[in-house]
Short mmCIF file of C-alpha atoms in Angstrom, two decimals:
data_model
loop_
_atom_site.label_atom_id
_atom_site.label_comp_id
_atom_site.label_asym_id
_atom_site.label_seq_id
_atom_site.Cartn_x
_atom_site.Cartn_y
_atom_site.Cartn_z
CA UNK A 176 -30.40 -54.33 2.01
CA UNK A 177 -30.33 -54.40 5.77
CA UNK A 178 -33.03 -57.04 5.64
CA UNK A 179 -30.92 -59.25 3.38
CA UNK A 180 -27.88 -58.90 5.65
CA UNK A 181 -30.02 -59.77 8.67
CA UNK A 182 -31.36 -62.80 6.87
CA UNK A 183 -27.85 -63.88 5.91
CA UNK A 184 -26.68 -63.56 9.52
CA UNK A 185 -29.65 -65.60 10.74
CA UNK A 186 -28.99 -68.20 8.09
CA UNK A 187 -25.33 -68.32 9.02
CA UNK A 188 -26.21 -68.60 12.72
CA UNK A 189 -28.73 -71.28 11.98
CA UNK A 190 -26.15 -73.16 10.00
CA UNK A 191 -23.66 -73.03 12.82
CA UNK A 192 -26.30 -74.26 15.29
CA UNK A 193 -27.29 -77.07 12.97
CA UNK A 194 -23.69 -78.05 12.54
CA UNK A 195 -23.13 -78.06 16.30
CA UNK A 196 -26.22 -80.21 16.83
CA UNK A 197 -24.99 -82.67 14.24
CA UNK A 198 -21.68 -82.86 16.04
CA UNK A 199 -23.39 -83.40 19.44
CA UNK A 200 -25.80 -86.12 18.22
CA UNK A 201 -23.13 -88.78 17.57
CA UNK A 202 -21.55 -87.99 20.92
CA UNK A 203 -24.89 -88.35 22.72
CA UNK A 204 -25.64 -91.55 20.82
CA UNK A 205 -22.26 -92.99 21.72
CA UNK A 206 -22.79 -92.07 25.35
CA UNK A 207 -26.24 -93.69 25.38
CA UNK A 208 -24.84 -96.77 23.67
CA UNK A 209 -22.09 -97.05 26.29
CA UNK A 210 -24.66 -96.74 29.09
CA UNK A 211 -26.82 -99.50 27.63
CA UNK A 212 -23.76 -101.65 27.10
CA UNK A 213 -22.80 -101.20 30.75
CA UNK A 214 -26.35 -101.97 31.92
CA UNK A 215 -26.44 -105.07 29.70
CA UNK A 216 -23.09 -106.28 31.01
CA UNK A 217 -24.14 -105.75 34.62
CA UNK A 218 -27.43 -107.51 33.90
CA UNK A 219 -25.62 -110.51 32.41
CA UNK A 220 -23.31 -110.68 35.40
CA UNK A 221 -26.23 -110.54 37.82
CA UNK A 222 -28.05 -113.21 35.82
CA UNK A 223 -25.01 -115.46 35.96
CA UNK A 224 -24.63 -114.83 39.70
CA UNK A 225 -28.30 -115.74 40.21
CA UNK A 226 -28.37 -118.79 37.94
CA UNK A 227 -24.97 -120.41 38.31
CA UNK A 228 -25.02 -121.27 42.08
CA UNK A 229 -28.38 -123.12 42.00
CA UNK A 230 -27.42 -124.86 38.75
CA UNK A 231 -24.08 -126.05 40.13
CA UNK A 232 -25.72 -127.00 43.42
CA UNK A 233 -28.35 -129.07 41.61
CA UNK A 234 -25.70 -130.84 39.55
CA UNK A 235 -23.69 -131.61 42.69
CA UNK A 236 -26.76 -132.91 44.52
CA UNK A 237 -27.51 -135.38 41.72
CA UNK A 238 -24.01 -136.82 41.96
CA UNK A 239 -23.79 -136.78 45.76
CA UNK A 240 -27.19 -138.40 46.23
CA UNK A 241 -25.75 -141.65 44.89
CA UNK A 242 -22.19 -141.43 46.21
CA UNK A 243 -23.07 -140.51 49.79
CA UNK A 244 -25.69 -143.18 50.49
CA UNK A 245 -24.50 -144.68 53.81
CA UNK A 246 -22.72 -148.00 53.44
CA UNK A 247 -24.91 -150.83 54.73
CA UNK A 248 -28.09 -148.79 54.46
CA UNK A 249 -31.21 -150.08 52.71
CA UNK A 250 -33.79 -148.25 50.64
CA UNK A 251 -37.13 -149.96 51.28
CA UNK A 252 -40.27 -149.33 49.24
CA UNK A 253 -43.10 -148.99 51.75
CA UNK A 254 -45.78 -148.20 49.17
CA UNK A 255 -47.66 -145.01 48.37
CA UNK A 256 -44.71 -143.98 46.21
CA UNK A 257 -42.50 -143.74 49.28
CA UNK A 258 -39.04 -145.24 49.78
CA UNK A 259 -37.40 -145.10 53.19
CA UNK A 260 -33.77 -145.33 54.17
CA UNK A 261 -33.05 -147.82 56.97
CA UNK A 262 -29.67 -148.41 58.59
CA UNK A 263 -29.18 -151.29 61.03
CA UNK A 264 -25.99 -152.21 62.87
CA UNK A 265 -25.08 -154.93 65.36
CA UNK A 266 -26.74 -158.24 66.11
CA UNK A 267 -29.12 -159.61 68.71
CA UNK A 268 -32.34 -158.76 70.49
CA UNK A 269 -34.12 -156.71 71.54
CA UNK A 270 -33.90 -154.53 68.45
CA UNK A 271 -33.55 -150.83 69.25
CA UNK A 272 -35.07 -148.23 66.90
CA UNK A 273 -33.94 -144.61 67.14
CA UNK A 274 -36.30 -141.85 65.89
CA UNK A 275 -34.60 -138.51 65.21
CA UNK A 276 -35.50 -134.99 66.41
CA UNK A 277 -37.62 -132.60 64.35
CA UNK A 278 -36.30 -132.05 60.83
CA UNK A 279 -33.14 -134.13 61.29
CA UNK A 280 -31.82 -137.15 59.44
CA UNK A 281 -30.81 -140.45 61.04
CA UNK A 282 -27.12 -139.42 61.00
CA UNK A 283 -27.79 -137.43 64.16
CA UNK A 284 -27.76 -140.78 66.03
CA UNK A 285 -24.35 -141.80 64.64
CA UNK A 286 -22.45 -142.02 67.95
CA UNK A 287 -25.35 -143.49 69.92
CA UNK A 288 -25.95 -146.16 67.26
CA UNK A 289 -22.28 -147.12 67.22
CA UNK A 290 -22.33 -147.58 70.99
CA UNK A 291 -25.57 -149.60 71.14
CA UNK A 292 -24.47 -151.82 68.23
CA UNK A 293 -21.82 -153.32 70.51
CA UNK A 294 -24.59 -155.02 72.51
CA UNK A 295 -27.57 -155.56 70.19
CA UNK A 296 -29.11 -154.71 66.84
CA UNK A 297 -29.94 -151.02 66.54
CA UNK A 298 -31.65 -149.30 63.61
CA UNK A 299 -32.07 -145.72 62.49
CA UNK A 300 -34.22 -144.47 59.64
CA UNK A 301 -34.94 -141.30 57.69
CA UNK A 302 -38.53 -140.14 57.83
CA UNK A 303 -40.07 -139.59 54.41
CA UNK A 304 -38.62 -136.48 52.78
CA UNK A 305 -35.57 -136.33 55.06
CA UNK A 306 -32.11 -137.68 54.43
CA UNK A 307 -32.14 -140.40 51.80
CA UNK A 308 -35.85 -141.24 52.02
CA UNK A 309 -38.03 -140.28 49.09
CA UNK A 310 -40.94 -137.97 49.78
CA UNK A 311 -44.32 -139.08 48.50
CA UNK A 312 -45.76 -137.30 45.47
CA UNK A 313 -49.45 -136.51 45.72
CA UNK A 314 -50.34 -138.32 42.51
CA UNK A 315 -48.63 -141.45 43.86
CA UNK A 316 -50.71 -141.49 47.03
CA UNK A 317 -53.79 -143.53 47.83
CA UNK A 318 -55.18 -140.93 50.20
CA UNK A 319 -53.65 -141.89 53.56
CA UNK A 320 -52.51 -138.29 54.01
CA UNK A 321 -56.20 -137.29 54.09
CA UNK A 322 -56.48 -139.22 57.36
CA UNK A 323 -53.34 -138.04 59.12
CA UNK A 324 -51.97 -135.25 56.96
CA UNK A 325 -48.52 -134.99 55.44
CA UNK A 326 -45.56 -134.48 57.80
CA UNK A 327 -47.57 -135.31 60.91
CA UNK A 328 -47.02 -137.98 63.55
CA UNK A 329 -49.97 -140.14 62.44
CA UNK A 330 -48.54 -140.46 58.94
CA UNK A 331 -44.99 -141.01 60.22
CA UNK A 332 -46.14 -143.81 62.52
CA UNK A 333 -48.02 -145.46 59.67
CA UNK A 334 -44.83 -145.29 57.58
CA UNK A 335 -42.70 -146.67 60.43
CA UNK A 336 -45.07 -149.58 60.96
CA UNK A 337 -44.82 -150.48 57.28
CA UNK A 338 -41.03 -150.17 57.43
CA UNK A 339 -40.67 -152.45 60.47
CA UNK A 340 -42.86 -155.10 58.85
CA UNK A 341 -41.14 -155.01 55.45
CA UNK A 342 -37.66 -155.02 57.00
CA UNK A 343 -38.59 -158.03 59.12
CA UNK A 344 -37.37 -156.49 62.39
CA UNK A 345 -37.94 -158.65 65.46
CA UNK A 346 -40.49 -157.45 67.98
CA UNK A 347 -41.11 -156.50 70.74
CA UNK A 348 -38.50 -153.78 70.39
CA UNK A 349 -37.14 -150.80 72.27
CA UNK A 350 -38.40 -147.58 70.71
CA UNK A 351 -36.37 -144.44 71.36
CA UNK A 352 -37.42 -140.96 70.26
CA UNK A 353 -36.06 -137.45 70.61
CA UNK A 354 -38.21 -134.27 70.27
CA UNK A 355 -40.64 -135.02 67.41
CA UNK A 356 -39.36 -138.59 67.66
CA UNK A 357 -40.93 -138.76 71.15
CA UNK A 358 -44.35 -137.93 69.71
CA UNK A 359 -43.90 -140.64 67.07
CA UNK A 360 -42.63 -143.17 69.62
CA UNK A 361 -45.52 -142.47 71.98
CA UNK A 362 -48.12 -142.72 69.21
CA UNK A 363 -46.61 -145.97 67.94
CA UNK A 364 -46.41 -147.50 71.43
CA UNK A 365 -50.03 -146.68 72.21
CA UNK A 366 -51.31 -148.10 68.90
CA UNK A 367 -48.95 -151.07 68.45
CA UNK A 368 -48.33 -151.86 72.12
CA UNK A 369 -47.56 -155.55 71.49
CA UNK A 370 -44.57 -154.53 69.36
CA UNK A 371 -42.91 -152.27 71.95
CA UNK A 372 -41.38 -153.57 75.17
CA UNK A 373 -39.73 -150.32 76.21
CA UNK A 374 -40.41 -146.69 75.33
CA UNK A 375 -37.61 -144.15 75.79
CA UNK A 376 -38.37 -140.42 75.50
CA UNK A 377 -35.47 -137.96 75.17
CA UNK A 378 -36.49 -134.30 75.58
CA UNK A 379 -40.18 -135.08 75.05
CA UNK A 380 -42.34 -132.39 73.46
CA UNK A 381 -45.47 -131.92 75.63
CA UNK A 382 -48.61 -132.11 73.50
CA UNK A 383 -50.01 -128.95 75.15
CA UNK A 384 -46.98 -126.80 74.37
CA UNK A 385 -48.68 -124.84 71.58
CA UNK A 386 -51.43 -123.74 73.93
CA UNK A 387 -48.82 -121.45 75.48
CA UNK A 388 -48.88 -118.14 73.59
CA UNK A 389 -45.23 -117.29 74.11
CA UNK A 390 -44.13 -120.68 72.78
CA UNK A 391 -46.42 -120.48 69.78
CA UNK A 392 -45.15 -116.97 69.02
CA UNK A 393 -41.53 -118.11 69.26
CA UNK A 394 -42.14 -121.20 67.15
CA UNK A 395 -44.01 -119.58 64.26
CA UNK A 396 -42.36 -116.15 64.25
CA UNK A 397 -38.76 -117.25 64.82
CA UNK A 398 -38.13 -120.98 64.57
CA UNK A 399 -40.10 -121.80 61.43
CA UNK A 400 -39.03 -118.64 59.50
CA UNK A 401 -35.37 -119.43 60.24
CA UNK A 402 -35.85 -122.87 58.68
CA UNK A 403 -37.65 -121.38 55.70
CA UNK A 404 -34.62 -119.16 55.20
CA UNK A 405 -32.45 -122.29 55.25
CA UNK A 406 -34.69 -123.85 52.61
CA UNK A 407 -34.37 -120.75 50.39
CA UNK A 408 -30.62 -120.71 50.94
CA UNK A 409 -30.36 -124.34 49.86
CA UNK A 410 -32.58 -123.84 46.79
CA UNK A 411 -30.51 -120.89 45.56
CA UNK A 412 -27.17 -122.59 46.14
CA UNK A 413 -26.19 -120.09 48.83
CA UNK A 414 -25.88 -122.81 51.47
CA UNK A 415 -23.20 -124.61 49.46
CA UNK A 416 -21.24 -121.37 49.12
CA UNK A 417 -21.54 -120.71 52.87
CA UNK A 418 -20.33 -124.26 53.58
CA UNK A 419 -17.30 -123.78 51.31
CA UNK A 420 -16.51 -120.51 53.08
CA UNK A 421 -16.86 -122.19 56.47
CA UNK A 422 -19.77 -119.98 57.49
CA UNK A 423 -22.29 -122.86 57.66
CA UNK A 424 -21.21 -125.96 59.56
CA UNK A 425 -22.69 -129.44 60.16
CA UNK A 426 -24.15 -130.33 63.55
CA UNK A 427 -21.81 -133.29 64.12
CA UNK A 428 -18.15 -132.33 63.93
CA UNK A 429 -14.86 -133.36 65.54
CA UNK A 430 -11.59 -135.12 64.90
CA UNK A 431 -13.14 -138.57 65.22
CA UNK A 432 -15.90 -137.93 62.66
CA UNK A 433 -15.61 -139.89 59.42
CA UNK A 434 -15.32 -137.86 56.23
CA UNK A 435 -18.39 -139.50 54.66
CA UNK A 436 -20.52 -138.42 57.64
CA UNK A 437 -19.32 -134.83 57.27
CA UNK A 438 -20.03 -134.87 53.54
CA UNK A 439 -23.54 -136.28 54.08
CA UNK A 440 -24.35 -133.48 56.49
CA UNK A 441 -23.11 -130.87 54.01
CA UNK A 442 -25.14 -132.56 51.28
CA UNK A 443 -28.33 -132.33 53.34
CA UNK A 444 -27.68 -128.70 54.31
CA UNK A 445 -27.50 -127.94 50.56
CA UNK A 446 -30.50 -130.10 49.65
CA UNK A 447 -33.73 -128.05 49.29
CA UNK A 448 -35.89 -131.22 49.36
CA UNK A 449 -34.52 -132.20 52.77
CA UNK A 450 -34.84 -128.63 54.04
CA UNK A 451 -38.42 -128.41 52.76
CA UNK A 452 -39.40 -131.51 54.72
CA UNK A 453 -37.67 -130.11 57.80
CA UNK A 454 -39.79 -126.95 57.49
CA UNK A 455 -42.98 -129.04 57.15
CA UNK A 456 -42.21 -131.13 60.24
CA UNK A 457 -41.75 -127.97 62.29
CA UNK A 458 -44.78 -126.24 60.80
CA UNK A 459 -47.10 -129.18 61.50
CA UNK A 460 -45.65 -130.01 64.93
CA UNK A 461 -48.74 -128.50 66.55
CA UNK A 462 -50.95 -130.93 64.63
CA UNK A 463 -48.66 -133.85 65.52
CA UNK A 464 -48.91 -132.94 69.21
CA UNK A 465 -52.72 -132.82 68.94
CA UNK A 466 -52.79 -136.29 67.38
CA UNK A 467 -50.73 -137.72 70.25
CA UNK A 468 -52.96 -136.04 72.82
CA UNK A 469 -56.04 -137.64 71.27
CA UNK A 470 -54.52 -141.10 70.92
CA UNK A 471 -53.30 -141.03 74.54
CA UNK A 472 -56.86 -140.42 75.72
CA UNK A 473 -58.37 -142.95 73.33
CA UNK A 474 -55.90 -145.77 73.99
CA UNK A 475 -53.71 -145.60 77.12
CA UNK A 476 -50.28 -147.21 77.04
CA UNK A 477 -50.16 -150.89 77.94
CA UNK A 478 -48.86 -151.66 81.41
CA UNK A 479 -46.48 -154.16 79.78
CA UNK A 480 -44.49 -151.32 78.18
CA UNK A 481 -41.91 -149.66 80.39
CA UNK A 482 -41.26 -145.93 79.99
CA UNK A 483 -37.98 -144.08 80.51
CA UNK A 484 -37.52 -140.33 80.15
CA UNK A 485 -34.17 -138.59 79.66
CA UNK A 486 -34.22 -134.83 80.25
CA UNK A 487 -31.43 -132.26 80.60
CA UNK A 488 -31.29 -128.96 82.47
CA UNK A 489 -32.87 -127.20 79.51
CA UNK A 490 -34.97 -128.08 76.52
CA UNK A 491 -32.78 -125.76 74.45
CA UNK A 492 -30.15 -123.64 76.18
CA UNK A 493 -30.13 -121.24 73.20
CA UNK A 494 -33.71 -120.06 73.71
CA UNK A 495 -34.93 -117.66 76.43
CA UNK A 496 -35.10 -119.02 79.98
CA UNK A 497 -38.84 -118.32 80.14
CA UNK A 498 -39.47 -120.71 77.23
CA UNK A 499 -37.35 -123.43 78.84
CA UNK A 500 -39.39 -123.02 82.03
CA UNK A 501 -42.62 -123.42 80.07
CA UNK A 502 -41.39 -126.67 78.51
CA UNK A 503 -40.10 -128.00 81.84
CA UNK A 504 -43.41 -127.41 83.60
CA UNK A 505 -45.42 -129.05 80.83
CA UNK A 506 -43.03 -132.01 80.71
CA UNK A 507 -43.56 -132.47 84.43
CA UNK A 508 -47.34 -132.39 83.98
CA UNK A 509 -47.11 -134.84 81.08
CA UNK A 510 -45.20 -137.39 83.15
CA UNK A 511 -47.44 -137.02 86.19
CA UNK A 512 -50.66 -137.45 84.23
CA UNK A 513 -49.72 -139.83 81.44
CA UNK A 514 -46.64 -141.81 82.57
CA UNK A 515 -46.57 -141.57 86.40
CA UNK A 516 -44.41 -144.70 86.77
CA UNK A 517 -41.80 -143.63 84.20
CA UNK A 518 -38.13 -143.94 85.08
CA UNK A 519 -36.83 -140.36 84.96
CA UNK A 520 -33.18 -139.73 84.16
CA UNK A 521 -31.65 -136.26 84.49
CA UNK A 522 -28.58 -135.29 82.47
CA UNK A 523 -26.80 -132.40 84.13
CA UNK A 524 -26.04 -129.62 81.65
CA UNK A 525 -27.86 -131.41 78.85
CA UNK A 526 -30.40 -130.05 76.38
CA UNK A 527 -31.98 -131.24 73.14
CA UNK A 528 -28.54 -131.56 71.51
CA UNK A 529 -27.33 -134.15 74.01
CA UNK A 530 -27.85 -137.06 71.60
CA UNK A 531 -24.96 -135.82 69.48
CA UNK A 532 -23.16 -133.43 71.85
CA UNK A 533 -23.06 -135.89 74.77
CA UNK A 534 -23.87 -139.27 73.15
CA UNK A 535 -22.02 -141.35 75.74
CA UNK A 536 -24.39 -140.17 78.48
CA UNK A 537 -27.44 -141.16 76.41
CA UNK A 538 -25.85 -144.46 75.33
CA UNK A 539 -25.10 -145.38 78.94
CA UNK A 540 -28.77 -145.41 79.88
CA UNK A 541 -29.85 -147.20 76.71
CA UNK A 542 -27.21 -149.90 77.15
CA UNK A 543 -28.40 -150.45 80.72
CA UNK A 544 -31.98 -150.84 79.48
CA UNK A 545 -30.92 -153.31 76.77
CA UNK A 546 -28.97 -155.38 79.30
CA UNK A 547 -31.97 -155.53 81.64
CA UNK A 548 -34.25 -156.63 78.82
CA UNK A 549 -31.77 -159.28 77.65
CA UNK A 550 -31.48 -160.65 81.19
CA UNK A 551 -35.28 -160.96 81.41
CA UNK A 552 -35.40 -162.74 78.06
CA UNK A 553 -32.73 -165.23 79.13
CA UNK A 554 -34.47 -165.93 82.45
CA UNK A 555 -37.71 -166.71 80.60
#
């Protein structure tokens, strides 16, 4: 009897437990379902946040690439699947060609070009991959890059020579380069000396600079990674958002800057293709410098070509003083050994940004050089 009562109590207890478990299961299931729903919603939001900016940026780039092409500019097919953007203004001779600093488009010369165009014909161009020039695809190439390598001075000079010939620009010309542009201008002048009457170097990069450990460390541990971050930012659409928020600004700004110039700069800051080429030019700058060193030894500059050098107080006032001192000393050695008769011009307070921060100072010296060359031509 007692056994039966005990069994009944156990059965009753078991029934209550079972009933409670059945009541808890739907509650637990609902809770789990809500958790998964929340996770799914958060995942969808994150996916949209990740996908929408690059998608919208890509769509904007496709539209802007056509609308923002500079008025009066030409797109010239130079072969090897490459098309280069050339912009010429003004009339007369000698023709002046401006070669931009490392990783920059031809817009960086805007003010200087406007000033020089008042006296003669002056041309700027975008190196392949930068600005509005199309970068070569490997399967479109005939192998020239195997000789000089992509994004190196040798290849850039080969491209520039093709461009000058196809555009029918009158020679001999005045070739002006800044930073990487000085390496290109030097290489071109040594190889094609009959086509260059005057060589102008603004903030020249010494070819031995990467033999200095502290410079090499700065360049490859700070400078190049910062540009790679810019490339990633452009590819993910973050750059466009930063521009809209006013946290990322173009290099050339001011009240007298045309709206189309501002928009082009914003377009290039958001363009991963342009940023990728900028990274490559910086990464292979060491190789470009080596190429110029070799060509200078192999073929000295013709005595018929005059050389002018424009240098400020610093190479870059935003880098440590020790690095500026390294560059200054190597620039001095470069001029003493390679161009001892060069006309040296010092711009007080200037650095590598002087071509767009203080364009009138740069233009003054270039206009003087053009006038001297025109006077010689008229006397002959």
